[in-house]
mmCIF file of C-alpha atoms and ligand atoms in Angstrom:
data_model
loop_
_atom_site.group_PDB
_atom_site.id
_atom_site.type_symbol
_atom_site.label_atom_id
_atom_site.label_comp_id
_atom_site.label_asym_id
_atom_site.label_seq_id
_atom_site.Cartn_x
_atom_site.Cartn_y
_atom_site.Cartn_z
ATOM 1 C CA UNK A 1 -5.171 -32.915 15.176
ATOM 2 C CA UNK A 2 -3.536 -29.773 14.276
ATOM 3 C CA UNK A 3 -1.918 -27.522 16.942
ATOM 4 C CA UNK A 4 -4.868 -24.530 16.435
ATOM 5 C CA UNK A 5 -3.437 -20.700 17.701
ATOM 6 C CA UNK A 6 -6.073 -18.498 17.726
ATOM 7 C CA UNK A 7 -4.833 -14.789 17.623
ATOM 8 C CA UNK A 8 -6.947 -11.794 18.278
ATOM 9 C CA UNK A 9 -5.590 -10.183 14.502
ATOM 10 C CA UNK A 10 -3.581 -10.959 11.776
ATOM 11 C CA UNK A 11 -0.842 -9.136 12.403
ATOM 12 C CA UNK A 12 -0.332 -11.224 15.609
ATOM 13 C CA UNK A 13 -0.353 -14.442 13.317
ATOM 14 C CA UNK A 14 1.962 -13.237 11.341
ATOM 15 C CA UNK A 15 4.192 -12.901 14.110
ATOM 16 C CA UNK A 16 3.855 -15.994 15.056
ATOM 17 C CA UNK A 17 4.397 -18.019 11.880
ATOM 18 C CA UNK A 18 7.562 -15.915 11.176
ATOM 19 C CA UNK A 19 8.515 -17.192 14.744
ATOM 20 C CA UNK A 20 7.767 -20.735 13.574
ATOM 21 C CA UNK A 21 9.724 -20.033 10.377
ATOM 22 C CA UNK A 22 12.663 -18.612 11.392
ATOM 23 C CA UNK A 23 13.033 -21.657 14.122
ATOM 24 C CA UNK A 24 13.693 -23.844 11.201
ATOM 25 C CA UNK A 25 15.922 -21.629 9.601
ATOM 26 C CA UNK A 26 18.566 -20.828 12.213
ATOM 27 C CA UNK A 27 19.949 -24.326 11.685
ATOM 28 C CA UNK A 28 19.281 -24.663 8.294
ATOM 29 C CA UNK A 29 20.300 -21.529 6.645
ATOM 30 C CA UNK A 30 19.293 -23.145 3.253
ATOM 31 C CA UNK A 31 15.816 -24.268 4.236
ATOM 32 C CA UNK A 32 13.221 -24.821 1.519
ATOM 33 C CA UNK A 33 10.012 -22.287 2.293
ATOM 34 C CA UNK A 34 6.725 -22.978 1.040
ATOM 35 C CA UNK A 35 5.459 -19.788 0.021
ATOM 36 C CA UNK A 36 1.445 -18.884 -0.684
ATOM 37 C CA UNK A 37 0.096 -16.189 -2.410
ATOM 38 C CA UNK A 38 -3.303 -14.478 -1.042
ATOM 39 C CA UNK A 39 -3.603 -11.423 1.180
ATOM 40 C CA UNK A 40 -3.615 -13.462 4.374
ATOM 41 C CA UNK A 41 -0.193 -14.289 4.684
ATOM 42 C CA UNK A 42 1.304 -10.869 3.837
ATOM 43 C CA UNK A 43 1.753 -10.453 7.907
ATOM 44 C CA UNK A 44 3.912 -12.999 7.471
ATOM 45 C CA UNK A 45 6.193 -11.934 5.107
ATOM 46 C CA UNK A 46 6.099 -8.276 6.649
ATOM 47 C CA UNK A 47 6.659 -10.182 9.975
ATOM 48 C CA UNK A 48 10.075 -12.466 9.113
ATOM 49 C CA UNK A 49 11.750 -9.033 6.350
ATOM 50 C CA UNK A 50 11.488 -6.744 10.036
ATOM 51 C CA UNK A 51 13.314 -9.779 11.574
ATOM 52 C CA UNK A 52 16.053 -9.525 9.011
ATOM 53 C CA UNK A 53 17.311 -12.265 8.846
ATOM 54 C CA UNK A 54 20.089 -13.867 6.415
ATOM 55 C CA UNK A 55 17.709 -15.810 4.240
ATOM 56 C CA UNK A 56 19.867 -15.618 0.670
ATOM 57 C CA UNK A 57 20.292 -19.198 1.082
ATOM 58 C CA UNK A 58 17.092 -19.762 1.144
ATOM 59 C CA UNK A 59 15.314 -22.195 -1.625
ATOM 60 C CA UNK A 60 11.186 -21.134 -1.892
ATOM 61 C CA UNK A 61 8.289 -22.661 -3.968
ATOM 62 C CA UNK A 62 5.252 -21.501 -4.283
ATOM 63 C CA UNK A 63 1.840 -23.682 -4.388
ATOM 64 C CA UNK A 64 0.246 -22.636 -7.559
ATOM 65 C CA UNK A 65 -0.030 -20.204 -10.822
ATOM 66 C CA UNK A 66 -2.436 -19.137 -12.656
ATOM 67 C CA UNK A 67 -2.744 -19.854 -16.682
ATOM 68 C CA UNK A 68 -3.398 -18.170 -19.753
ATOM 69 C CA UNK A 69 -1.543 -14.649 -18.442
ATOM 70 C CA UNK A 70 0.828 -12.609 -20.457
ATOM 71 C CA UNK A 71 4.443 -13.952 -19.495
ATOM 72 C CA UNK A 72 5.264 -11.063 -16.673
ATOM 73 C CA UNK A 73 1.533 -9.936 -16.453
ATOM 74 C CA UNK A 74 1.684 -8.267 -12.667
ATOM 75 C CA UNK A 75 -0.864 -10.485 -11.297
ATOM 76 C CA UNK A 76 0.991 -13.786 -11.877
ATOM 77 C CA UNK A 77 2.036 -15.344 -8.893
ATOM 78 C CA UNK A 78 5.632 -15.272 -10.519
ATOM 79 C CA UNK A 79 5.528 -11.878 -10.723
ATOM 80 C CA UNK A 80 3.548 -11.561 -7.138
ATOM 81 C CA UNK A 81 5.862 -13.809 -5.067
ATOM 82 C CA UNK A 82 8.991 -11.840 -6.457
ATOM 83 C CA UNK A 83 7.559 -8.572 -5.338
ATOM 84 C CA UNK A 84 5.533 -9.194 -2.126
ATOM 85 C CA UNK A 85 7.820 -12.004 -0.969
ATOM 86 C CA UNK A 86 11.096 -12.495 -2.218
ATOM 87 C CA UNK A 87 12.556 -9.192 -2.547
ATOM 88 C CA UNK A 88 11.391 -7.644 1.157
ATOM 89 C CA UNK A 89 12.901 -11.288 2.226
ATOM 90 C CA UNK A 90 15.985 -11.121 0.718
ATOM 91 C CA UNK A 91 15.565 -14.439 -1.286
ATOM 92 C CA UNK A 92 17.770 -15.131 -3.926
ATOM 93 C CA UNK A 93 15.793 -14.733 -6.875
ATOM 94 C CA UNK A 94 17.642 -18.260 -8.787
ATOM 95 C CA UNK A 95 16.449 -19.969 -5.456
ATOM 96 C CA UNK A 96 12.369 -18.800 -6.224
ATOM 97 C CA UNK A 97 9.934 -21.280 -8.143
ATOM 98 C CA UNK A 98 6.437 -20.693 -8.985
ATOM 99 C CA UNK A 99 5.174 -23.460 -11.907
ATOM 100 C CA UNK A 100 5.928 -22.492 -15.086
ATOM 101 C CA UNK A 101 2.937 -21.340 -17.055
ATOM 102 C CA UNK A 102 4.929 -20.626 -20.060
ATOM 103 C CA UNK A 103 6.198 -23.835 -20.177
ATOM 104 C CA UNK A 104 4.734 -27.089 -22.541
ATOM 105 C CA UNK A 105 1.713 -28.068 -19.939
ATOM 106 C CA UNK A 106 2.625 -31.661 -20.829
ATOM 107 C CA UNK A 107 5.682 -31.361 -18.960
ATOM 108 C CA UNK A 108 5.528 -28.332 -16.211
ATOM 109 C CA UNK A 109 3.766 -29.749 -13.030
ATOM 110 C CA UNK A 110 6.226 -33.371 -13.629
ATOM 111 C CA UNK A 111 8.843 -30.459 -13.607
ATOM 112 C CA UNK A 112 7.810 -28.783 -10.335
ATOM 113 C CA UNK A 113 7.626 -31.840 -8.381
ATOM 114 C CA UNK A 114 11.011 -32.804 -9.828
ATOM 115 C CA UNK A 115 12.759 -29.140 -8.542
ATOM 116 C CA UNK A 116 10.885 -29.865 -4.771
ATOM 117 C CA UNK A 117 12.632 -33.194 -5.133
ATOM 118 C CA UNK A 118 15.949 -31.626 -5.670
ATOM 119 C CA UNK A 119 16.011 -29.078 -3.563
ATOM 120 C CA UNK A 120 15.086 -31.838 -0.728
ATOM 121 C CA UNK A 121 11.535 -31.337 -0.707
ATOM 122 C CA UNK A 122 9.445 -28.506 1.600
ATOM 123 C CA UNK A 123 10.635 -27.847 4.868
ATOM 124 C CA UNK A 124 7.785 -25.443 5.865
ATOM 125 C CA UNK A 125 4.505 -24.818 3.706
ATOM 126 C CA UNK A 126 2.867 -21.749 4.710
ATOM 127 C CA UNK A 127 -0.877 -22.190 3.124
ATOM 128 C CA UNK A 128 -3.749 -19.731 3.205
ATOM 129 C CA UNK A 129 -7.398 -21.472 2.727
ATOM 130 C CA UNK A 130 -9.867 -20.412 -0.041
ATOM 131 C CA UNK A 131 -13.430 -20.050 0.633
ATOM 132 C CA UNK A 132 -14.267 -22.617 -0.553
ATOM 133 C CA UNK A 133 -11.807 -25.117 1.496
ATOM 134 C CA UNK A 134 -9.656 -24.886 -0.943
ATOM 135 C CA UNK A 135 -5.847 -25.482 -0.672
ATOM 136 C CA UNK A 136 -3.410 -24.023 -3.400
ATOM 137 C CA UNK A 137 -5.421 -24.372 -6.159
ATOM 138 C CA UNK A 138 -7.161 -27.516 -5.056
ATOM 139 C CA UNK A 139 -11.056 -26.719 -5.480
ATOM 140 C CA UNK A 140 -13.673 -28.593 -4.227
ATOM 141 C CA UNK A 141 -13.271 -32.434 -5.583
ATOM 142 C CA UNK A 142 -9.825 -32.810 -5.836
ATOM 143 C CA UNK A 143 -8.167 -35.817 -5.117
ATOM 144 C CA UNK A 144 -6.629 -36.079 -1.224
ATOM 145 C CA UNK A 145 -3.116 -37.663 -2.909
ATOM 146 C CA UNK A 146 -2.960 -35.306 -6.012
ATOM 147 C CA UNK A 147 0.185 -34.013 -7.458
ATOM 148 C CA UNK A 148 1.076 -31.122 -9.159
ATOM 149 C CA UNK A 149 -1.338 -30.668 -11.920
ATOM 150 C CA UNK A 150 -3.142 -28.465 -13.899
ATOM 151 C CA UNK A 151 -6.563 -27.522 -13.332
ATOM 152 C CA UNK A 152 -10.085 -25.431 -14.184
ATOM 153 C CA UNK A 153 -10.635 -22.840 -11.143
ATOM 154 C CA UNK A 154 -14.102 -22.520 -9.511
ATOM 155 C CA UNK A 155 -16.496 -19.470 -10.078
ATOM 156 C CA UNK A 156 -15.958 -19.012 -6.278
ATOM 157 C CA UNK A 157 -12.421 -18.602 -6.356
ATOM 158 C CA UNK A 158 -12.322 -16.535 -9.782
ATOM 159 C CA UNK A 159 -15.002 -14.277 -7.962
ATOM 160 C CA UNK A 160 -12.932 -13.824 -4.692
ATOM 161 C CA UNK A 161 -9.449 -13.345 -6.894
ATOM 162 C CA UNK A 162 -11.477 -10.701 -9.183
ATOM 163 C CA UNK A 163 -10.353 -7.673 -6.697
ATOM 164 C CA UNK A 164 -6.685 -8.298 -8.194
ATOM 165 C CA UNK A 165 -7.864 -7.917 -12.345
ATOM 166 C CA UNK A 166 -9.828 -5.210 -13.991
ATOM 167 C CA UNK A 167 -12.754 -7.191 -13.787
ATOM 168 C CA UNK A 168 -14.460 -11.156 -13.086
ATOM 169 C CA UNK A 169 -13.847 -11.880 -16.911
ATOM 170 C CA UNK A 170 -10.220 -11.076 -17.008
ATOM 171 C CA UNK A 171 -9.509 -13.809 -14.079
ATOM 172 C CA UNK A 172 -7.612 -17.110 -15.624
ATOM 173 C CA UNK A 173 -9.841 -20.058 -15.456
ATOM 174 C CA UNK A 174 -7.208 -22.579 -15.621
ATOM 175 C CA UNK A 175 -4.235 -22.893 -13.361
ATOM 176 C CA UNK A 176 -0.963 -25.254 -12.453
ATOM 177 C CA UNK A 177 -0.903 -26.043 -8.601
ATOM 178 C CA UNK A 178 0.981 -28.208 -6.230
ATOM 179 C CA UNK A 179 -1.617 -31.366 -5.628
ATOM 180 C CA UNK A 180 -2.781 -31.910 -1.979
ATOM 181 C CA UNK A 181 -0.632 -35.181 -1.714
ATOM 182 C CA UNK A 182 2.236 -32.777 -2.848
ATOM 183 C CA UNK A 183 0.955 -30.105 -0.061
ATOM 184 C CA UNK A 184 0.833 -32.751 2.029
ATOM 185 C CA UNK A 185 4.250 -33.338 1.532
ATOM 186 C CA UNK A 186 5.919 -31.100 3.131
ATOM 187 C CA UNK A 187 7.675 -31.473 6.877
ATOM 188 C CA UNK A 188 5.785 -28.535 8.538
ATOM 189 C CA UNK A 189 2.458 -26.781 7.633
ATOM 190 C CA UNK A 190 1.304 -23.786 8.821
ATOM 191 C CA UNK A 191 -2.698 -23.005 7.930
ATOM 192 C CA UNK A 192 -3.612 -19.285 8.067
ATOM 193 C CA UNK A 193 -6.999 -18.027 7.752
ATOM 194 C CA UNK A 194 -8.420 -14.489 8.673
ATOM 195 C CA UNK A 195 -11.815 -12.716 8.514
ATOM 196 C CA UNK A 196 -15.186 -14.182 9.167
ATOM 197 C CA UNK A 197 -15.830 -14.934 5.563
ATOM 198 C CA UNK A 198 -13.232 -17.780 6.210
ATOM 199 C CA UNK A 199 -14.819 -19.527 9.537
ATOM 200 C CA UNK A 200 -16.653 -22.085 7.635
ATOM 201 C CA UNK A 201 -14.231 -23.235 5.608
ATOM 202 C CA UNK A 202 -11.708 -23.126 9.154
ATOM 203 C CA UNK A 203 -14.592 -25.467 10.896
ATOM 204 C CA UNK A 204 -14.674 -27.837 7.649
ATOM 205 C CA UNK A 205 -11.376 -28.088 7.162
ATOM 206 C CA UNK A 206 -10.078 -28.553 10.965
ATOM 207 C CA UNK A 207 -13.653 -30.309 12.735
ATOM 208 C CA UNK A 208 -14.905 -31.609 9.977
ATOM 209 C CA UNK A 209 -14.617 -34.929 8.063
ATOM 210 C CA UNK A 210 -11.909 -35.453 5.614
ATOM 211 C CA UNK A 211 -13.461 -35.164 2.600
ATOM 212 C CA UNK A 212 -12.397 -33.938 -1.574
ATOM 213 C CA UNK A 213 -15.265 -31.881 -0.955
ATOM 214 C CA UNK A 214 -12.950 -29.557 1.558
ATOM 215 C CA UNK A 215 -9.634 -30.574 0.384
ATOM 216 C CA UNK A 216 -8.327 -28.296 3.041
ATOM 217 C CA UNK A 217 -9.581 -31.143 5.487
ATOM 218 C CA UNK A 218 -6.762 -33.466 4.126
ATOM 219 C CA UNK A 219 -4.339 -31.205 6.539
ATOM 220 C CA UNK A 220 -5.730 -33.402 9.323
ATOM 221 C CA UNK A 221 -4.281 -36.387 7.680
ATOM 222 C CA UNK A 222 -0.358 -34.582 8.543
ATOM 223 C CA UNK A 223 1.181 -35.176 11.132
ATOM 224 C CA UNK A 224 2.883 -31.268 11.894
ATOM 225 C CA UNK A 225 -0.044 -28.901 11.259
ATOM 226 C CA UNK A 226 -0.309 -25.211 13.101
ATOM 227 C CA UNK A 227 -3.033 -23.694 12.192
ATOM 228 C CA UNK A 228 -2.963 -19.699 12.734
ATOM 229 C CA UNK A 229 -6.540 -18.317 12.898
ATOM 230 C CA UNK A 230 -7.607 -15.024 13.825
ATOM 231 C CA UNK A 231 -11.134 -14.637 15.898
ATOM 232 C CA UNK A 232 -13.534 -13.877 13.138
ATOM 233 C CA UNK A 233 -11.858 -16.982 10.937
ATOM 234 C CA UNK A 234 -11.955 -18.997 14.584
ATOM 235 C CA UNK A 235 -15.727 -18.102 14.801
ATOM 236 C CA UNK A 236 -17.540 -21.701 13.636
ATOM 237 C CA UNK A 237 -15.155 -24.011 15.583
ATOM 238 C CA UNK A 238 -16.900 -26.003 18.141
ATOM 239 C CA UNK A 239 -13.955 -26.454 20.043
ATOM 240 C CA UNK A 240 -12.366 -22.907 20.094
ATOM 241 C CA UNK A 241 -12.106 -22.912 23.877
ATOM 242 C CA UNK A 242 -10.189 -25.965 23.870
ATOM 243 C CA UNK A 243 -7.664 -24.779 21.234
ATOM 244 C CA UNK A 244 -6.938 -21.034 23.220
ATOM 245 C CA UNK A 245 -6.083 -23.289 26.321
ATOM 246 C CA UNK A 246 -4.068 -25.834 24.430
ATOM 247 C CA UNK A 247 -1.877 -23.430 21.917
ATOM 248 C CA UNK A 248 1.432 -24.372 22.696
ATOM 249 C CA UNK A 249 2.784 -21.317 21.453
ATOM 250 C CA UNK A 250 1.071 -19.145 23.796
ATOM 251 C CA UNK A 251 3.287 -15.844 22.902
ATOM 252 C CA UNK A 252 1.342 -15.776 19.911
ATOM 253 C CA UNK A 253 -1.373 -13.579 20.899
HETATM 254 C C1 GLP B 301 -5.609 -17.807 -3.809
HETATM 255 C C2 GLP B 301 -4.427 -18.750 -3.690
HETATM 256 C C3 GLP B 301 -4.606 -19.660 -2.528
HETATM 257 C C4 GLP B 301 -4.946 -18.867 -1.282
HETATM 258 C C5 GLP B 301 -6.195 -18.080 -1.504
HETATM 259 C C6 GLP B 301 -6.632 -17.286 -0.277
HETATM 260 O O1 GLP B 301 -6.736 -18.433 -4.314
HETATM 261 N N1 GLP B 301 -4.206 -19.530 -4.856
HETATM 262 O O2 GLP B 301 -3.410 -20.387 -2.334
HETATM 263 O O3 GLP B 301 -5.113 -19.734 -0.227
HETATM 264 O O4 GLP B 301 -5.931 -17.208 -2.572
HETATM 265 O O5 GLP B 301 -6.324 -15.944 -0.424
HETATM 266 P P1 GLP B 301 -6.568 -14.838 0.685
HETATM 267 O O6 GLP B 301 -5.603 -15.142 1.755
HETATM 268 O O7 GLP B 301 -6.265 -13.544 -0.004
HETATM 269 O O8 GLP B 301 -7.966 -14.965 1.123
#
């Protein structure tokens, strides 16, 4: 069972996973960060740059890419985790991975999982949750022990990611994402999930039954889960009450 924090808005969440992060790093200086694209995490980012902290040491991957994109087109996660993550963090820019899109698809997600490997795989995984349960770019019916691989989006997720392109069309369809066993991975995970739009994928994923169909519900499977919800994303969980009183991180709120 995940540790569940349910914070009245995002900005408190954010708050509070920066807390969560920055406990790891002030032994380990060189810490390997799981980053996540999305607009839910941004708190996050915004919260751990005002802590200013030393975090040049600092080794960060990110869970997915998209495919087919111009190399340097603004909308790739390369391109978005530089800007909205690794330069208001201070990360060394030789120490930031996304998967290589531009790479020979043959060999880029054996690649990826190689440089986690190296780098002593993922300390903390910060990961947002599509509507769709997704995870990364794990859509509906992916397999629970997958590794990096490269895969075909669904219309749900191209929808939801169409605010960030000129229009639906102009979404990839095809991306390169960390697998859920990959995800699963990692020492520490830390689940955020905001707005009401999110609350039934929040119930399926933390309540419900592990299943491909949520591949979000594999997080119940790890053993270090802290799942940051705000109210309206905390709305469909039959055991809300139960969560508030048991957050062990009560100074989230
Ligand atoms: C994209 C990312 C996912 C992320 C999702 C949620 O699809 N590939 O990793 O979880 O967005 O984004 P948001 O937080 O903006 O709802």
């Amino acid at each position: 069972m995940a540790d569940v924090i349910i914070v009245p808005h995002l900005h408190a969440g954010g708050a509070a996973a920066a807390t969560l992060i920055a406990a790891v790093l002030s032994p380990k200086p060189d810490m390997v960060l799981g980053v996540a694209t999305g607009s839910t995490p941004l708190p996050i980012w915004s919260a751990l740059a005002a802590m200013r902290l030393d975090m040049s040491r600092v080794s960060a991957f990110a869970l997915d890419e998209y495919l087919d994109l111009p190399p340097g087109h603004p909308e790739s996660y390369a391109a978005v985790v530089h800007r909205e993550i690794a330069v208001p963090l201070g990360l060394n820019p030789r120490k930031v991975h996304t998967p290589d899109a531009q790479a020979d698809l043959r060999d880029a997600p054996s690649a990826y999982e190689s440089a986690i490997r190296a780098a002593g795989g993922i300390d903390v995984q910060v990961v947002g949750i599509g509507r769709n349960g997704h995870i990364g770019f794990n859509e509906p019916g992916s397999s629970l022990s997958g590794r990096t691989h490269i895969a075909n989006l669904a219309a749900q997720t191209r929808r939801d990611n169409a605010r960030f392109f000129e229009s639906f069309d102009q979404v990839p369809t095809r991306c390169i994402t960390q697998g859920v066993g990959t995800i699963l991975d990692a020492r520490r995970l830390i689940l955020v999930a905001s707005g009401r739009r999110k609350a039934d994928a929040v119930a399926a994923a933390l309540e419900g039954p592990v299943t491909a169909s949520v591949p979000a519900s594999a997080l119940q499977l790890h053993p270090d889960v802290v799942a940051i919800v705000d109210e309206d994303a905390a709305s469909r969980l039959s055991f809300a009450d139960h969560y508030r009183m048991s957050a062990p991180h009560g100074d989230a709120a």
